[in-house]
Amino acid sequence: MSLAHSSLEDTCAALAAGSIRSVDLLDALLDQARRVDPVIHAIAEWDEDRARAQAGQRDQERQRGVVRGALHGVPLAHKDLLFRPHRAPWCGSQVPVPPQTQQAGVLSRLEVAGAVDLGSVQLSEFAYNPTGHNWARGHVRNPWNPDFVTGGSSSGSAASVAARINFASIGSDTAASIRVPAACCGVTGLKPTHGLVDASGCVPLSYSLDTLGPIARSARDCALVLDAIAGTRTLATAHELPAGLRVGVASRYFVDDIHADVARGLEDALTALRGLGAQITPVTPTGLPQANANASVIIMSEATSAHRPWMAPHAARYSPTVLERLEQGAQFSAADYVGAQRYRAPALADFCDAVFANADVLVAPVIAIPVPRLDDVSAENDPAMNRIARDMTRLTRPINYLGLPALSLPVGRDSRGMPLAVQLIGRPHSEALLIQVGAALQRSTDWHRLRPSITPHRATSGAGDLPR
């Protein structure tokens, strides 16, 4: 098996044991990328020379007994909205973003942990599209079948991890953008509690909702990255499922009008959790439609504010869909925005009282529909885009509004061979519990170990291949 196909956790262990070198990992990823990225188009900008110099330095440091942290020597590439010194990200757009001298906080934390910075991966334009379509720089293709969307906006992060050209990637989640692409591409994604991870040096979409977090190949891999970027200790506690775990299942909203394949994926996850000894209990979340609507007001208002300096001089460089959304954001009044913000604290209290009084975690689908095809949206101004976008974010956006952590996990394949997923939702700062539950579920199933078979001409859909 190629070095590129190992989990992040196994890769870190092999590096620590001295059985592989960082430069060997880099070569394996680059070889895999040359083979599959012409199919999926996930890479935005990889700096091979800089990464090779860093990998060599990490190997030399390890030989001297110097280990920076748990990710020492692992090459990683991240969503292209993080600033590096004197190099601005393109954010999946043709609009020039002014460079900064300061490095993104999350990249600095990864550097402290010893990771090698391989560069950046693609995304929806300015992180403002949950399907993954990008008419400005080209669509990233789903590794399971290039005729299908990756989900967005962290499209390149999820696709690169699924295609085994990236061990893990930092994505951002404002309404769905870690969990939805992870779900569509059959990998694992963690949206942490809002504010847990430093978002400085990241081009914003919505200042008060943007959340950075990892997309990786497993819950334990996500824990490794989260511990590096947030100073948590989630991997250390990711052992057996807690005794007497209560798993809540919503009696409405999260199960309203979901596709039969999505419902089957949820039931398969519940069956696996029951087999692990979890107690499944019905819960009735409150306030989610209002939370969904209020989140939209905040996102659109703050996105317009963030882009106002660029919109006039560079309007022609925005794709029409993104420019239209930015212009719509100006229609909300100050009263609309303040009202949406003021409801957040009582909405969080009400939701936690309704759900977590009787459950430790809530399990729900990530998206209400099967993974859409790219051509379900025929053009940039196709009205189908708004309908599909609503279906892809209705079950995730309220969680951003409430600031809660959520872990997206693959739970099989739909009738067309495309990934299905559920999200585990917890109380504020319950990432360790979510990782515990996710890791236990993944120890008892093979869903997360399936990988797509990609040829130079297309990626094949189907059940996938287990690692050999």
Coordinates of C-alpha atoms in Angstrom, one line a residue:
M1 CA 0.0 0.0 0.0
S2 CA 1.3 3.5 -0.8
L3 CA 2.4 5.7 2.0
A4 CA -0.2 8.2 0.9
H5 CA -3.0 5.7 1.8
S6 CA -2.2 5.4 5.5
S7 CA -4.2 7.2 8.1
L8 CA -2.7 10.4 9.7
E9 CA -2.4 8.6 13.0
D10 CA -0.5 5.6 11.5
T11 CA 1.6 8.0 9.5
C12 CA 2.6 9.9 12.6
A13 CA 3.4 6.7 14.4
A14 CA 5.6 5.5 11.5
L15 CA 7.5 8.8 11.5
A16 CA 8.0 8.6 15.3
A17 CA 9.3 5.0 14.9
G18 CA 11.7 6.1 12.2
S19 CA 10.3 3.6 9.7
I20 CA 9.5 6.4 7.2
R21 CA 10.8 9.9 6.5
S22 CA 9.0 13.1 5.8
V23 CA 10.5 13.4 2.4
D24 CA 9.2 10.0 1.5
L25 CA 5.7 11.0 2.5
L26 CA 6.0 14.1 0.4
D27 CA 7.0 12.1 -2.6
A28 CA 4.1 9.7 -2.1
L29 CA 1.6 12.5 -1.9
L30 CA 3.1 14.2 -5.0
D31 CA 3.0 11.0 -7.0
Q32 CA -0.6 10.4 -6.0
A33 CA -1.5 14.0 -6.9
R34 CA 0.1 13.7 -10.3
R35 CA -2.1 10.7 -11.0
V36 CA -5.5 11.8 -9.6
D37 CA -5.6 15.6 -9.4
P38 CA -6.2 15.9 -13.2
V39 CA -9.5 14.1 -12.4
I40 CA -10.6 16.0 -9.3
H41 CA -8.9 19.4 -9.6
A42 CA -8.5 19.9 -5.9
I43 CA -5.1 21.6 -5.8
A44 CA -5.0 25.4 -5.7
E45 CA -1.3 26.1 -5.2
W46 CA 1.3 23.6 -3.9
D47 CA 4.8 24.9 -3.2
E48 CA 6.8 21.7 -3.8
D49 CA 10.2 23.3 -3.3
R50 CA 9.3 24.9 0.0
A51 CA 7.6 21.7 1.2
R52 CA 10.6 19.7 0.2
A53 CA 13.0 22.0 2.1
Q54 CA 10.7 21.8 5.2
A55 CA 10.4 18.0 5.0
G56 CA 14.2 17.7 4.8
Q57 CA 14.5 20.0 7.8
R58 CA 12.0 18.0 9.8
D59 CA 13.9 14.7 9.1
Q60 CA 17.2 16.3 10.2
E61 CA 15.6 17.6 13.4
R62 CA 14.2 14.2 14.2
Q63 CA 17.7 12.7 13.7
R64 CA 19.0 15.1 16.3
G65 CA 16.2 14.1 18.7
V66 CA 14.2 17.3 18.1
V67 CA 10.5 16.7 17.7
R68 CA 8.3 19.8 17.5
G69 CA 5.0 18.1 18.1
A70 CA 2.6 15.3 17.2
L71 CA 2.5 16.2 13.4
H72 CA 6.3 16.5 13.0
G73 CA 7.1 15.9 9.4
V74 CA 3.6 15.4 8.0
P75 CA 2.9 17.3 4.8
L76 CA -0.6 19.0 4.8
A77 CA -2.4 21.3 2.4
H78 CA -5.3 23.6 3.5
K79 CA -8.2 25.6 2.2
D80 CA -7.0 28.5 0.1
L81 CA -8.3 31.3 2.4
L82 CA -5.4 31.4 4.9
F83 CA -2.7 34.1 4.7
R84 CA 0.9 33.2 4.5
P85 CA 3.6 35.9 4.9
H86 CA 3.5 38.2 1.9
R87 CA 1.3 35.8 0.0
A88 CA -2.5 36.2 -0.2
P89 CA -4.9 33.4 -0.9
W90 CA -7.0 33.5 -4.0
C91 CA -10.1 32.1 -2.1
G92 CA -11.3 30.4 -5.3
S93 CA -11.8 33.7 -7.0
Q94 CA -10.4 36.0 -9.6
V95 CA -10.6 39.0 -7.2
P96 CA -7.2 40.0 -5.9
V97 CA -6.9 39.9 -2.1
P98 CA -4.3 42.2 -0.6
P99 CA -1.4 40.3 1.0
Q100 CA -0.5 40.5 4.7
T101 CA 2.8 40.1 6.5
Q102 CA 1.2 38.0 9.3
Q103 CA 0.7 34.2 8.9
A104 CA -2.7 32.7 9.7
G105 CA -2.9 31.7 13.4
V106 CA -3.9 28.1 12.5
L107 CA -0.8 27.7 10.2
S108 CA 1.4 29.0 13.0
R109 CA 0.0 26.4 15.4
L110 CA 0.5 23.6 12.8
E111 CA 4.1 24.8 12.3
V112 CA 4.7 24.5 16.1
A113 CA 3.3 21.0 15.9
G114 CA 5.9 20.2 13.2
A115 CA 3.6 19.9 10.1
V116 CA 5.1 20.6 6.7
D117 CA 3.1 23.3 4.7
L118 CA 2.4 21.8 1.3
G119 CA 0.2 24.6 0.2
S120 CA -3.4 25.2 -0.5
V121 CA -6.4 23.4 -2.0
Q122 CA -9.5 24.8 -3.8
L123 CA -12.8 26.0 -2.5
S124 CA -16.0 27.6 -3.6
E125 CA -15.5 31.2 -4.5
F126 CA -14.9 33.1 -1.2
A127 CA -16.4 30.2 0.7
Y128 CA -19.9 31.3 -0.4
N129 CA -21.4 28.2 -2.0
P130 CA -22.3 24.9 -0.2
T131 CA -22.4 22.8 -3.4
G132 CA -18.8 23.1 -4.3
H133 CA -19.5 24.6 -7.8
N134 CA -16.9 27.3 -8.8
W135 CA -17.2 29.1 -12.1
A136 CA -14.3 31.4 -11.3
R137 CA -11.6 28.8 -11.0
G138 CA -13.2 25.5 -12.0
H139 CA -15.3 22.9 -10.1
V140 CA -13.5 20.5 -7.8
R141 CA -14.8 17.0 -8.7
N142 CA -16.0 14.3 -6.3
P143 CA -13.4 11.5 -6.1
W144 CA -16.2 8.9 -5.9
N145 CA -17.6 10.1 -9.3
P146 CA -16.4 13.3 -11.0
D147 CA -20.0 13.9 -12.3
F148 CA -21.1 14.7 -8.7
V149 CA -20.4 17.7 -6.5
T150 CA -17.9 17.7 -3.7
G151 CA -20.0 19.9 -1.4
G152 CA -18.6 23.2 -0.3
S153 CA -17.2 25.4 0.5
S154 CA -14.2 23.3 1.6
S155 CA -14.4 21.3 -1.6
G156 CA -10.7 20.9 -2.2
S157 CA -10.0 20.0 1.5
A158 CA -12.5 17.1 1.4
A159 CA -11.7 15.9 -2.1
S160 CA -7.9 15.9 -1.5
V161 CA -8.3 13.9 1.7
A162 CA -10.7 11.4 0.0
A163 CA -8.3 11.0 -3.0
R164 CA -5.4 10.3 -0.7
I165 CA -3.3 13.3 -1.8
N166 CA -3.7 14.9 1.6
F167 CA -3.6 13.4 5.1
A168 CA -5.8 16.1 6.6
S169 CA -6.8 19.7 5.8
I170 CA -8.0 22.8 7.6
G171 CA -11.4 23.9 6.3
S172 CA -13.8 26.5 7.4
D173 CA -17.4 26.1 8.4
T174 CA -19.8 29.0 8.4
A175 CA -23.1 27.2 7.6
A176 CA -21.9 23.8 6.4
S177 CA -18.6 24.1 4.8
I178 CA -16.6 21.4 6.7
R179 CA -19.4 18.9 7.4
V180 CA -21.1 19.0 3.9
P181 CA -18.0 18.4 1.8
A182 CA -16.8 15.7 4.3
A183 CA -20.2 14.1 3.9
C184 CA -20.2 14.3 0.1
C185 CA -16.7 12.9 -0.2
G186 CA -16.9 10.1 2.4
V187 CA -14.4 11.5 4.9
T188 CA -14.6 12.9 8.4
G189 CA -15.0 16.5 9.3
L190 CA -15.1 18.4 12.7
K191 CA -16.7 21.8 13.1
P192 CA -15.4 22.8 16.6
T193 CA -17.2 25.0 19.1
H194 CA -17.2 28.5 17.7
G195 CA -14.1 30.4 18.9
L196 CA -12.1 27.3 19.9
V197 CA -9.7 27.6 17.0
D198 CA -7.9 30.8 16.2
A199 CA -9.4 32.2 13.0
S200 CA -7.0 35.2 12.6
G201 CA -5.4 35.5 9.2
C202 CA -8.3 33.9 7.5
V203 CA -10.3 35.7 4.8
P204 CA -13.7 36.0 6.4
L205 CA -17.1 35.1 5.1
S206 CA -19.0 35.9 8.3
Y207 CA -17.0 37.2 11.2
S208 CA -19.2 35.9 14.0
L209 CA -20.0 32.5 12.5
D210 CA -16.8 31.4 10.7
T211 CA -15.2 28.3 12.4
L212 CA -11.9 26.6 11.4
G213 CA -11.5 22.9 11.8
P214 CA -10.1 19.7 10.4
I215 CA -11.2 17.4 7.6
A216 CA -9.4 14.0 7.8
R217 CA -9.8 10.3 7.2
S218 CA -11.1 9.4 10.6
A219 CA -12.4 10.8 13.9
R220 CA -9.0 10.1 15.5
D221 CA -7.2 11.8 12.7
C222 CA -9.4 14.9 13.3
A223 CA -8.5 14.7 17.0
L224 CA -4.8 14.8 16.1
V225 CA -5.2 18.0 14.1
L226 CA -7.6 19.6 16.6
D227 CA -5.2 19.0 19.5
A228 CA -2.5 20.7 17.4
I229 CA -4.5 23.8 16.5
A230 CA -6.5 24.3 19.6
G231 CA -4.4 22.9 22.4
T232 CA -7.0 20.3 23.3
R233 CA -6.4 16.7 24.4
T234 CA -9.2 14.9 22.5
L235 CA -7.0 12.1 21.1
A236 CA -5.9 11.1 24.6
T237 CA -9.5 10.3 25.6
A238 CA -10.7 8.8 22.4
H239 CA -10.9 5.2 23.7
E240 CA -14.0 3.2 24.6
L241 CA -17.5 4.5 24.2
P242 CA -18.6 6.1 27.5
A243 CA -20.8 3.8 29.6
G244 CA -24.5 4.6 29.5
L245 CA -24.1 7.0 26.5
R246 CA -27.4 8.6 25.6
V247 CA -27.7 9.3 21.9
G248 CA -30.6 11.7 21.0
V249 CA -32.5 11.4 17.7
A250 CA -34.7 14.3 16.7
S251 CA -38.4 13.7 16.2
R252 CA -38.7 16.6 13.8
Y253 CA -36.6 19.1 11.8
F254 CA -33.5 16.9 11.3
V255 CA -35.7 14.1 9.9
D256 CA -38.4 16.2 8.2
D257 CA -38.5 15.7 4.4
I258 CA -35.2 13.8 4.2
H259 CA -34.6 11.4 1.3
A260 CA -35.1 7.7 1.8
D261 CA -31.3 7.0 1.3
V262 CA -30.4 9.6 3.9
A263 CA -32.9 8.1 6.3
R264 CA -31.4 4.7 5.8
G265 CA -27.9 6.0 6.5
L266 CA -29.2 7.5 9.8
E267 CA -30.8 4.2 10.8
D268 CA -27.6 2.3 9.9
A269 CA -25.6 4.6 12.2
L270 CA -28.2 4.2 15.0
T271 CA -28.0 0.4 14.6
A272 CA -24.2 0.5 15.0
L273 CA -24.5 2.7 18.0
R274 CA -27.0 0.4 19.6
G275 CA -24.6 -2.4 19.0
L276 CA -22.0 -0.5 21.0
G277 CA -24.3 -0.2 23.9
A278 CA -25.6 3.3 23.4
Q279 CA -29.1 4.2 24.5
I280 CA -31.1 5.8 21.7
T281 CA -33.6 8.3 22.9
P282 CA -36.0 10.7 21.1
V283 CA -35.5 14.4 21.6
T284 CA -37.4 17.5 20.3
P285 CA -35.0 20.3 19.4
T286 CA -36.5 23.8 19.5
G287 CA -36.1 27.0 17.5
L288 CA -34.2 25.6 14.5
P289 CA -36.2 27.2 11.7
Q290 CA -35.7 30.6 13.3
A291 CA -32.0 29.9 13.9
N292 CA -31.6 28.9 10.3
A293 CA -33.2 32.2 9.1
N294 CA -31.2 34.3 11.6
A295 CA -28.0 32.7 10.5
S296 CA -28.7 33.6 6.9
V297 CA -29.2 37.3 7.9
I298 CA -25.9 37.3 9.8
I299 CA -23.9 35.6 7.0
M300 CA -25.2 37.8 4.2
S301 CA -24.8 41.0 6.2
E302 CA -21.3 40.2 7.4
A303 CA -20.2 38.9 4.0
T304 CA -21.3 42.1 2.4
S305 CA -19.5 44.1 5.0
A306 CA -16.3 42.1 4.6
H307 CA -16.3 42.5 0.8
R308 CA -17.4 46.1 0.6
P309 CA -13.8 47.4 0.0
W310 CA -13.4 45.0 -3.0
M311 CA -16.8 45.1 -4.6
A312 CA -16.7 48.4 -6.3
P313 CA -13.2 48.2 -7.8
H314 CA -13.4 44.5 -8.7
A315 CA -17.1 43.8 -9.3
A316 CA -16.5 42.4 -12.8
R317 CA -14.1 39.8 -11.3
Y318 CA -16.7 38.3 -9.0
S319 CA -18.8 35.5 -10.4
P320 CA -22.4 36.7 -10.9
T321 CA -23.8 34.4 -8.3
V322 CA -21.4 35.5 -5.6
L323 CA -21.8 39.2 -6.5
E324 CA -25.6 38.9 -6.4
R325 CA -25.4 37.3 -2.9
L326 CA -23.1 40.1 -1.7
E327 CA -25.5 42.7 -3.1
Q328 CA -28.4 41.1 -1.4
G329 CA -26.7 41.3 1.9
A330 CA -26.9 45.1 1.8
Q331 CA -30.7 44.9 1.9
F332 CA -30.8 43.9 5.6
S333 CA -31.2 46.7 8.1
A334 CA -29.2 47.2 11.2
A335 CA -32.3 46.2 13.1
D336 CA -32.5 42.9 11.2
Y337 CA -28.8 42.2 12.0
V338 CA -28.9 43.1 15.6
G339 CA -32.2 41.1 16.1
A340 CA -30.6 38.0 14.6
Q341 CA -27.6 38.4 16.9
R342 CA -29.6 39.0 20.0
Y343 CA -31.5 35.7 19.6
R344 CA -28.4 33.5 19.7
A345 CA -27.9 33.2 23.4
P346 CA -31.5 32.4 24.3
A347 CA -31.7 30.0 21.3
L348 CA -28.6 28.2 22.5
A349 CA -30.0 27.8 26.0
D350 CA -33.4 26.6 24.7
F351 CA -31.8 24.1 22.3
C352 CA -29.5 22.7 25.0
D353 CA -32.4 22.4 27.5
A354 CA -34.5 20.5 24.9
V355 CA -31.8 18.2 23.6
F356 CA -29.1 17.7 26.2
A357 CA -31.3 17.3 29.3
N358 CA -32.0 13.8 27.9
A359 CA -29.1 13.0 25.6
D360 CA -25.3 13.3 25.7
V361 CA -25.0 13.8 21.9
L362 CA -27.5 14.3 19.1
V363 CA -27.2 12.3 15.8
A364 CA -28.7 13.7 12.6
P365 CA -28.1 13.6 8.9
V366 CA -25.7 16.2 7.4
I367 CA -27.6 16.9 4.2
A368 CA -31.3 16.1 3.5
I369 CA -30.7 14.9 0.0
P370 CA -28.3 12.5 -1.7
V371 CA -25.1 14.0 -3.2
P372 CA -26.2 16.1 -6.2
R373 CA -24.8 15.9 -9.6
L374 CA -22.7 18.8 -11.0
D375 CA -25.1 19.2 -13.8
D376 CA -28.1 19.5 -11.5
V377 CA -27.1 23.1 -11.7
S378 CA -26.8 23.9 -15.4
A379 CA -25.3 27.4 -15.2
E380 CA -24.2 30.0 -12.7
N381 CA -27.6 31.7 -12.7
D382 CA -29.6 28.5 -12.6
P383 CA -32.5 28.9 -10.0
A384 CA -31.8 25.3 -9.1
M385 CA -28.7 26.4 -7.2
N386 CA -30.7 28.1 -4.4
R387 CA -33.0 25.1 -4.0
I388 CA -30.1 22.7 -3.8
A389 CA -28.1 25.0 -1.5
R390 CA -31.1 25.1 0.9
D391 CA -31.3 21.3 0.9
M392 CA -27.6 21.0 1.6
T393 CA -27.4 23.5 4.5
R394 CA -30.8 23.3 6.3
L395 CA -29.5 20.7 8.7
T396 CA -26.1 22.3 9.4
R397 CA -26.6 26.1 9.4
P398 CA -28.5 26.2 12.7
I399 CA -25.6 24.5 14.5
N400 CA -23.3 27.3 13.3
Y401 CA -25.7 29.9 14.7
L402 CA -25.7 28.1 18.0
G403 CA -21.9 27.8 18.0
L404 CA -22.0 24.1 18.8
P405 CA -19.5 21.5 17.8
A406 CA -20.4 18.8 15.3
L407 CA -18.6 15.8 13.8
S408 CA -19.5 14.6 10.3
L409 CA -18.9 10.8 9.8
P410 CA -19.5 8.6 6.7
V411 CA -22.1 5.9 7.2
G412 CA -22.2 4.0 3.9
R413 CA -23.3 4.6 0.3
D414 CA -26.5 5.5 -1.3
S415 CA -28.2 3.7 -4.2
R416 CA -25.8 5.3 -6.7
G417 CA -22.7 4.5 -4.7
M418 CA -22.2 8.0 -3.4
P419 CA -21.4 8.6 0.3
L420 CA -23.9 9.1 3.1
A421 CA -23.1 10.7 6.4
V422 CA -24.4 11.7 9.8
Q423 CA -23.3 14.4 12.2
L424 CA -22.8 14.1 15.9
I425 CA -23.8 17.3 17.7
G426 CA -22.7 18.1 21.2
R427 CA -22.8 20.8 23.9
P428 CA -20.3 23.6 23.7
H429 CA -16.8 22.4 24.1
S430 CA -17.7 18.7 24.0
E431 CA -15.3 17.9 21.2
A432 CA -13.6 15.1 23.2
L433 CA -17.0 13.3 23.6
L434 CA -17.8 13.6 19.9
I435 CA -14.4 12.2 19.0
Q436 CA -14.9 9.4 21.5
V437 CA -18.3 8.4 20.0
G438 CA -17.0 8.9 16.4
A439 CA -13.9 6.8 17.0
A440 CA -16.0 4.0 18.7
L441 CA -18.3 4.0 15.7
Q442 CA -15.4 3.8 13.3
R443 CA -13.8 1.0 15.2
S444 CA -16.9 -1.1 14.7
T445 CA -17.5 -0.2 11.0
D446 CA -15.6 0.1 7.8
W447 CA -17.4 3.0 6.3
H448 CA -14.5 5.5 6.9
R449 CA -11.9 3.1 5.4
L450 CA -13.6 2.9 2.0
R451 CA -11.7 4.8 -0.6
P452 CA -12.6 5.8 -4.2
S453 CA -11.0 4.1 -7.2
I454 CA -9.7 6.9 -9.4
T455 CA -8.4 6.5 -12.9
P456 CA -6.8 9.1 -15.1
H457 CA -10.0 9.3 -17.1
R458 CA -12.7 9.4 -14.3
A459 CA -13.4 8.3 -10.8
T460 CA -15.6 5.2 -10.5
S461 CA -18.7 5.2 -8.3
G462 CA -19.7 2.3 -6.2
A463 CA -18.9 0.6 -2.9
G464 CA -15.2 1.5 -2.9
D465 CA -12.2 -0.5 -2.0
L466 CA -11.0 -1.3 1.5
P467 CA -7.3 -0.7 2.1
R468 CA -5.2 -3.8 1.5

